[in-house]
Coordinates of C-alpha atoms in Angstrom, one line a residue:
M1 CA 11.4 -3.4 29.0
A2 CA 9.4 -3.2 25.8
Q3 CA 11.7 -0.5 24.4
V4 CA 14.8 -2.6 25.4
R5 CA 13.4 -5.6 23.5
A6 CA 12.6 -3.5 20.5
L7 CA 16.1 -2.1 20.5
K8 CA 17.6 -5.6 20.7
E9 CA 15.4 -6.7 17.7
I10 CA 16.6 -3.7 15.7
M11 CA 20.2 -4.6 16.5
A12 CA 19.6 -8.2 15.5
L13 CA 17.9 -7.0 12.3
L14 CA 20.8 -4.7 11.5
S15 CA 23.2 -7.6 11.9
A16 CA 21.1 -10.0 9.8
N17 CA 20.7 -7.3 7.1
S18 CA 24.5 -6.9 7.0
T19 CA 25.0 -10.6 6.6
A20 CA 22.3 -10.8 4.0
A21 CA 23.8 -7.9 2.1
V22 CA 27.1 -9.6 1.9
N23 CA 25.6 -13.0 0.9
S24 CA 22.8 -12.1 -1.4
S25 CA 22.1 -8.3 -1.3
D26 CA 18.6 -9.2 -0.3
T27 CA 17.3 -8.2 3.2
R28 CA 14.1 -10.2 3.0
M29 CA 15.6 -13.0 5.0
A30 CA 16.1 -10.7 8.0
G31 CA 12.3 -10.0 8.2
C32 CA 10.7 -6.7 9.1
L33 CA 10.2 -4.5 12.1
L34 CA 6.7 -3.0 12.9
I35 CA 7.6 -0.1 15.1
G36 CA 4.0 0.7 16.1
I37 CA 2.9 4.3 16.2
P38 CA 5.9 6.5 15.7
G39 CA 6.0 9.5 18.0
L40 CA 3.7 7.8 20.5
E41 CA 6.0 5.0 21.6
H42 CA 5.8 6.3 25.2
L43 CA 2.0 5.9 25.1
H44 CA 2.0 2.4 23.6
T45 CA 1.0 0.7 26.9
W46 CA -1.9 3.2 27.5
L47 CA -3.1 3.0 23.9
S48 CA -3.2 -0.7 24.2
I49 CA -6.0 -0.5 26.8
P50 CA -8.7 1.0 24.5
F51 CA -7.6 -1.1 21.5
C52 CA -7.7 -4.3 23.6
T53 CA -11.1 -3.4 25.0
M54 CA -12.5 -2.7 21.5
Y55 CA -11.0 -5.9 20.1
V56 CA -12.5 -8.0 22.9
A57 CA -15.9 -6.3 22.4
A58 CA -15.7 -6.9 18.7
L59 CA -14.9 -10.6 19.2
A60 CA -17.7 -11.0 21.8
G61 CA -20.3 -9.0 19.9
N62 CA -19.8 -10.7 16.5
S63 CA -19.5 -14.2 18.0
I64 CA -22.8 -13.7 19.8
L65 CA -24.4 -12.3 16.6
I66 CA -23.2 -15.3 14.6
C67 CA -24.4 -17.8 17.2
V68 CA -27.8 -16.1 17.4
I69 CA -28.2 -16.2 13.6
L70 CA -27.1 -19.9 13.4
S71 CA -29.2 -21.1 16.3
Q72 CA -32.5 -19.4 15.4
P73 CA -34.3 -20.9 12.4
S74 CA -36.4 -17.7 12.0
L75 CA -33.2 -15.9 11.2
H76 CA -32.1 -18.2 8.3
E77 CA -33.0 -15.6 5.8
P78 CA -30.8 -13.9 3.2
M79 CA -30.5 -10.6 5.1
Y80 CA -29.2 -12.4 8.3
I81 CA -27.0 -14.8 6.3
F82 CA -25.2 -11.9 4.8
L83 CA -25.0 -10.3 8.3
S84 CA -23.4 -13.4 9.7
M85 CA -20.9 -13.2 6.8
L86 CA -20.1 -9.6 7.7
A87 CA -19.6 -10.6 11.3
S88 CA -17.3 -13.4 10.4
A89 CA -15.2 -11.1 8.1
D90 CA -15.1 -8.5 10.9
V91 CA -13.8 -11.0 13.4
L92 CA -11.1 -12.2 11.0
L93 CA -10.1 -8.6 10.0
S94 CA -9.6 -7.4 13.5
T95 CA -7.8 -10.7 14.5
S96 CA -5.4 -10.3 11.6
T97 CA -4.1 -7.0 13.0
M98 CA -4.9 -6.5 16.7
P99 CA -3.0 -9.5 18.3
K100 CA 0.3 -8.5 16.7
A101 CA -0.3 -4.8 17.5
L102 CA -1.0 -5.6 21.1
A103 CA 2.1 -7.8 21.4
N104 CA 4.0 -4.9 20.1
F105 CA 2.5 -2.4 22.6
W106 CA 2.9 -4.8 25.6
L107 CA 6.0 -6.8 24.9
G108 CA 7.9 -4.8 22.2
S109 CA 7.5 -7.8 19.9
S110 CA 8.0 -5.8 16.7
H111 CA 9.8 -8.4 14.5
I112 CA 7.9 -10.3 11.8
S113 CA 9.2 -12.5 9.1
F114 CA 8.9 -11.2 5.5
D115 CA 6.6 -14.1 4.5
G116 CA 4.6 -13.5 7.7
C117 CA 4.3 -9.8 6.7
L118 CA 3.1 -10.8 3.2
T119 CA 0.5 -13.2 4.8
Q120 CA -0.8 -10.5 7.1
M121 CA -1.0 -8.0 4.3
F122 CA -2.9 -10.4 2.1
F123 CA -5.5 -11.3 4.7
I124 CA -6.1 -7.6 5.7
H125 CA -6.7 -6.5 2.1
F126 CA -8.6 -9.7 1.2
L127 CA -11.0 -9.3 4.2
F128 CA -11.5 -5.6 3.5
V129 CA -12.5 -6.4 -0.1
A130 CA -14.8 -9.2 1.2
D131 CA -16.4 -6.9 3.8
S132 CA -17.2 -4.4 1.0
A133 CA -18.7 -7.1 -1.2
V134 CA -20.9 -8.3 1.7
L135 CA -22.2 -4.8 2.2
L136 CA -23.0 -4.7 -1.6
A137 CA -24.8 -8.0 -1.2
M138 CA -26.8 -6.6 1.7
A139 CA -27.7 -3.6 -0.4
F140 CA -29.0 -5.9 -3.2
D141 CA -31.0 -7.8 -0.6
R142 CA -32.7 -4.6 0.6
Y143 CA -33.3 -3.5 -3.1
V144 CA -35.1 -6.8 -3.9
A145 CA -37.0 -6.7 -0.6
I146 CA -38.4 -3.2 -1.2
C147 CA -38.5 -2.9 -5.0
S148 CA -39.7 -6.4 -5.8
P149 CA -41.1 -7.8 -2.6
L150 CA -43.4 -10.4 -4.3
Q151 CA -40.4 -11.9 -6.1
Y152 CA -38.0 -11.8 -3.1
A153 CA -38.2 -15.5 -2.3
I154 CA -37.9 -16.4 -6.0
I155 CA -34.8 -14.2 -6.6
L156 CA -32.8 -14.8 -3.4
T157 CA -32.9 -18.6 -3.3
N158 CA -30.3 -20.6 -1.4
T159 CA -28.6 -21.3 -4.7
V160 CA -28.3 -17.6 -5.5
I161 CA -27.0 -16.9 -2.0
G162 CA -24.4 -19.6 -2.4
K163 CA -23.3 -18.1 -5.7
I164 CA -23.0 -14.6 -4.0
V165 CA -20.9 -16.1 -1.2
A166 CA -18.6 -17.9 -3.7
A167 CA -18.4 -14.8 -5.9
T168 CA -17.4 -12.6 -2.9
L169 CA -14.6 -14.9 -1.9
I170 CA -13.3 -15.6 -5.5
R171 CA -13.4 -11.8 -6.3
S172 CA -11.5 -10.9 -3.2
F173 CA -8.9 -13.6 -3.9
I174 CA -8.4 -12.7 -7.5
I175 CA -8.0 -9.0 -6.7
M176 CA -5.6 -9.4 -3.8
F177 CA -3.5 -12.6 -4.7
P178 CA -1.4 -10.9 -7.3
S179 CA -0.1 -8.4 -4.7
I180 CA 2.0 -11.2 -3.2
F181 CA 3.9 -11.7 -6.4
L182 CA 4.2 -8.0 -7.1
L183 CA 5.9 -7.6 -3.8
K184 CA 8.0 -10.7 -4.1
R185 CA 9.4 -9.6 -7.5
L186 CA 10.9 -6.5 -5.9
H187 CA 14.5 -6.2 -4.6
Y188 CA 14.9 -5.3 -1.0
C189 CA 18.3 -3.9 0.1
R190 CA 17.4 -1.7 3.0
I191 CA 16.6 -2.2 6.7
N192 CA 13.0 -3.4 6.6
I193 CA 11.5 -1.0 9.2
I194 CA 7.7 -0.4 8.7
T195 CA 6.3 2.6 10.5
H196 CA 3.0 0.9 11.3
T197 CA 1.4 -1.6 13.6
F198 CA 0.6 -4.0 10.7
C199 CA 1.8 -4.8 7.2
E200 CA 0.0 -3.3 4.2
H201 CA 0.8 -3.4 0.5
M202 CA 2.4 0.0 -0.1
G203 CA 4.1 0.0 3.3
I204 CA 6.0 -3.1 2.2
A205 CA 6.6 -1.9 -1.4
R206 CA 8.2 1.3 -0.1
L207 CA 10.9 -0.8 1.6
S208 CA 12.1 -1.9 -1.9
C209 CA 15.1 -0.5 -3.8
S210 CA 13.2 -1.2 -7.1
D211 CA 10.7 0.8 -9.1
I212 CA 7.3 0.3 -7.5
S213 CA 5.2 2.1 -10.1
I214 CA 3.5 -1.1 -11.0
N215 CA 2.6 -1.7 -7.3
V216 CA 1.2 1.9 -7.1
W217 CA -1.0 1.5 -10.2
Y218 CA -2.1 -2.0 -9.1
G219 CA -3.1 -0.7 -5.7
L220 CA -5.2 2.1 -7.3
A221 CA -6.8 -0.3 -9.8
A222 CA -7.6 -2.9 -7.1
A223 CA -9.2 -0.2 -4.9
L224 CA -11.3 1.1 -7.8
L225 CA -12.4 -2.3 -9.0
S226 CA -13.4 -3.4 -5.6
T227 CA -14.3 -0.8 -3.0
G228 CA -14.9 2.0 -5.6
L229 CA -17.2 -0.1 -7.7
D230 CA -19.0 -1.4 -4.6
I231 CA -19.7 2.1 -3.4
I232 CA -21.2 3.1 -6.8
L233 CA -23.4 0.0 -6.9
I234 CA -24.6 0.5 -3.3
A235 CA -25.4 4.1 -4.1
V236 CA -27.4 3.1 -7.3
S237 CA -29.3 0.5 -5.2
Y238 CA -30.3 3.0 -2.6
I239 CA -31.3 5.5 -5.3
H240 CA -33.8 2.9 -6.6
I241 CA -34.8 2.0 -3.0
L242 CA -35.6 5.6 -2.2
R243 CA -37.5 6.1 -5.4
A244 CA -39.6 3.0 -4.6
V245 CA -40.1 4.1 -1.0
F246 CA -41.4 7.6 -1.8
H247 CA -43.8 6.1 -4.3
L248 CA -45.5 4.1 -1.6
P249 CA -49.0 5.5 -0.8
S250 CA -48.9 5.2 2.9
R251 CA -46.7 7.1 5.4
D252 CA -46.6 4.0 7.6
A253 CA -45.5 1.9 4.7
R254 CA -42.7 4.4 3.9
S255 CA -41.5 4.5 7.5
K256 CA -41.5 0.7 7.7
A257 CA -39.6 0.4 4.5
L258 CA -37.0 2.9 5.6
S259 CA -36.6 1.3 9.0
T260 CA -35.6 -2.0 7.4
C261 CA -32.7 -0.2 5.7
S262 CA -31.6 2.0 8.6
S263 CA -29.3 -0.6 10.2
H264 CA -27.6 -1.3 6.9
V265 CA -27.1 2.3 6.1
C266 CA -25.5 2.9 9.5
V267 CA -23.1 -0.1 9.0
I268 CA -22.2 1.3 5.5
L269 CA -21.4 4.7 7.0
V270 CA -19.4 3.1 9.8
F271 CA -17.4 1.0 7.3
Y272 CA -16.7 3.4 4.4
I273 CA -16.4 6.9 6.1
P274 CA -13.3 6.1 8.3
A275 CA -11.8 4.1 5.4
L276 CA -12.2 6.9 2.8
F277 CA -11.1 9.5 5.3
S278 CA -8.0 7.5 6.1
V279 CA -7.2 7.0 2.4
F280 CA -7.7 10.7 1.4
A281 CA -5.8 11.9 4.5
Y282 CA -2.9 9.6 3.6
R283 CA -2.9 10.5 -0.1
F284 CA -3.5 14.3 0.1
G285 CA -2.7 15.3 3.7
E286 CA 0.5 13.3 4.4
R287 CA 2.5 16.5 4.9
R288 CA -0.2 18.3 7.0
I289 CA -1.4 15.5 9.2
P290 CA 1.2 13.8 11.5
R291 CA 2.1 10.2 10.7
Y292 CA 0.8 8.9 14.0
I293 CA -2.7 10.2 13.1
H294 CA -2.7 8.1 10.0
I295 CA -1.7 5.0 11.9
L296 CA -4.2 5.6 14.7
L297 CA -7.0 6.0 12.1
A298 CA -5.9 2.8 10.4
N299 CA -5.9 0.9 13.7
L300 CA -9.3 2.3 14.7
Y301 CA -10.7 1.4 11.3
V302 CA -9.9 -2.3 11.7
V303 CA -11.4 -2.5 15.2
V304 CA -14.2 0.2 15.5
P305 CA -16.6 -1.0 12.7
P306 CA -16.3 -4.7 13.9
M307 CA -17.2 -3.5 17.4
L308 CA -20.1 -1.3 16.3
N309 CA -21.8 -3.5 13.7
P310 CA -23.3 -6.0 16.3
I311 CA -24.5 -3.1 18.4
I312 CA -26.1 -1.4 15.5
Y313 CA -27.9 -4.5 14.3
G314 CA -28.7 -5.7 17.8
M315 CA -30.2 -2.4 18.9
R316 CA -32.1 -1.6 15.7
T317 CA -33.3 -5.1 14.6
Q318 CA -36.1 -6.6 16.6
Q319 CA -35.7 -10.1 15.2
I320 CA -32.1 -10.3 16.4
L321 CA -33.0 -9.0 19.8
E322 CA -35.8 -11.6 20.1
G323 CA -33.4 -14.3 18.7
A324 CA -30.8 -13.4 21.3
K325 CA -33.3 -13.6 24.1
Q326 CA -34.5 -17.0 22.9
M327 CA -30.9 -18.3 22.6
F328 CA -29.9 -17.2 26.1
S329 CA -33.2 -18.5 27.4
N330 CA -32.5 -22.0 25.9
L331 CA -29.0 -21.9 27.3
A332 CA -30.3 -21.1 30.7
K333 CA -32.8 -24.0 30.6
K334 CA -30.1 -26.4 29.5
S335 CA -27.7 -25.3 32.3
R336 CA -30.3 -26.1 35.0

């Protein structure tokens, strides 16, 4: 049934595109088709099961984490405020992609309006850049806590935290908002079929009949000025952190200092390694690696880190475990 619906949508899009070509030679009005994972269409229903499970786990885990941090005054510290921001961005990132992908897998609902595709693209990239900025803020928090512990409360005040939050959102918006106009300026005269489960910048740009060199350079510059710069600054922060840790006189002090960073390091690795692997595989291994592998990696990337982050912090951070126990204990008492 799903394949029949998809076929009907393709036929409708073909008809709409023919009309649009006669009237205005612009196929944007017909919208786009997200065909899912090419080559694995017969497995869409089965693939939806693990994706749906991971998405539900990500929603539940991050929602619990946010509630624990908000409900426990002892967790109203910079480290946990940044963690709640990361959890919020993770929920929004997975929600911007998974519902449409699951609708495609289950119902064959592959059609999306052109403006809807641009909106999805903007939020996916915006939230990715915001996630990266939050990880940088968390690295700065660990740097101050270990390298300048006596000045921690003076440096990371509520005002400074508010400025960091505002800077994160403003930077993400400034970097990604021009992409909408760069895509809208292009001329579209083909059938708008996207071989993916969600819309992303270059996927939309390649539908165009125009020169997309500006889009290519913009995408590269945006990646370097956001994620690339964040990775460099995080690395510099941890170089200083390690230097400070290994200058501590006591082995116990070194172990304690490193344990406070372990959760953050795990989250950084979970966030950046799949993303970088996906980017390099797409750029340099497109001919060697099947297309469906790229798309599977992209889908796993938007759902696996959001699922794992609450587990990593929940299992490795005693304060969050205690806060969760306290929150559920209070809820149990109120329900009696």
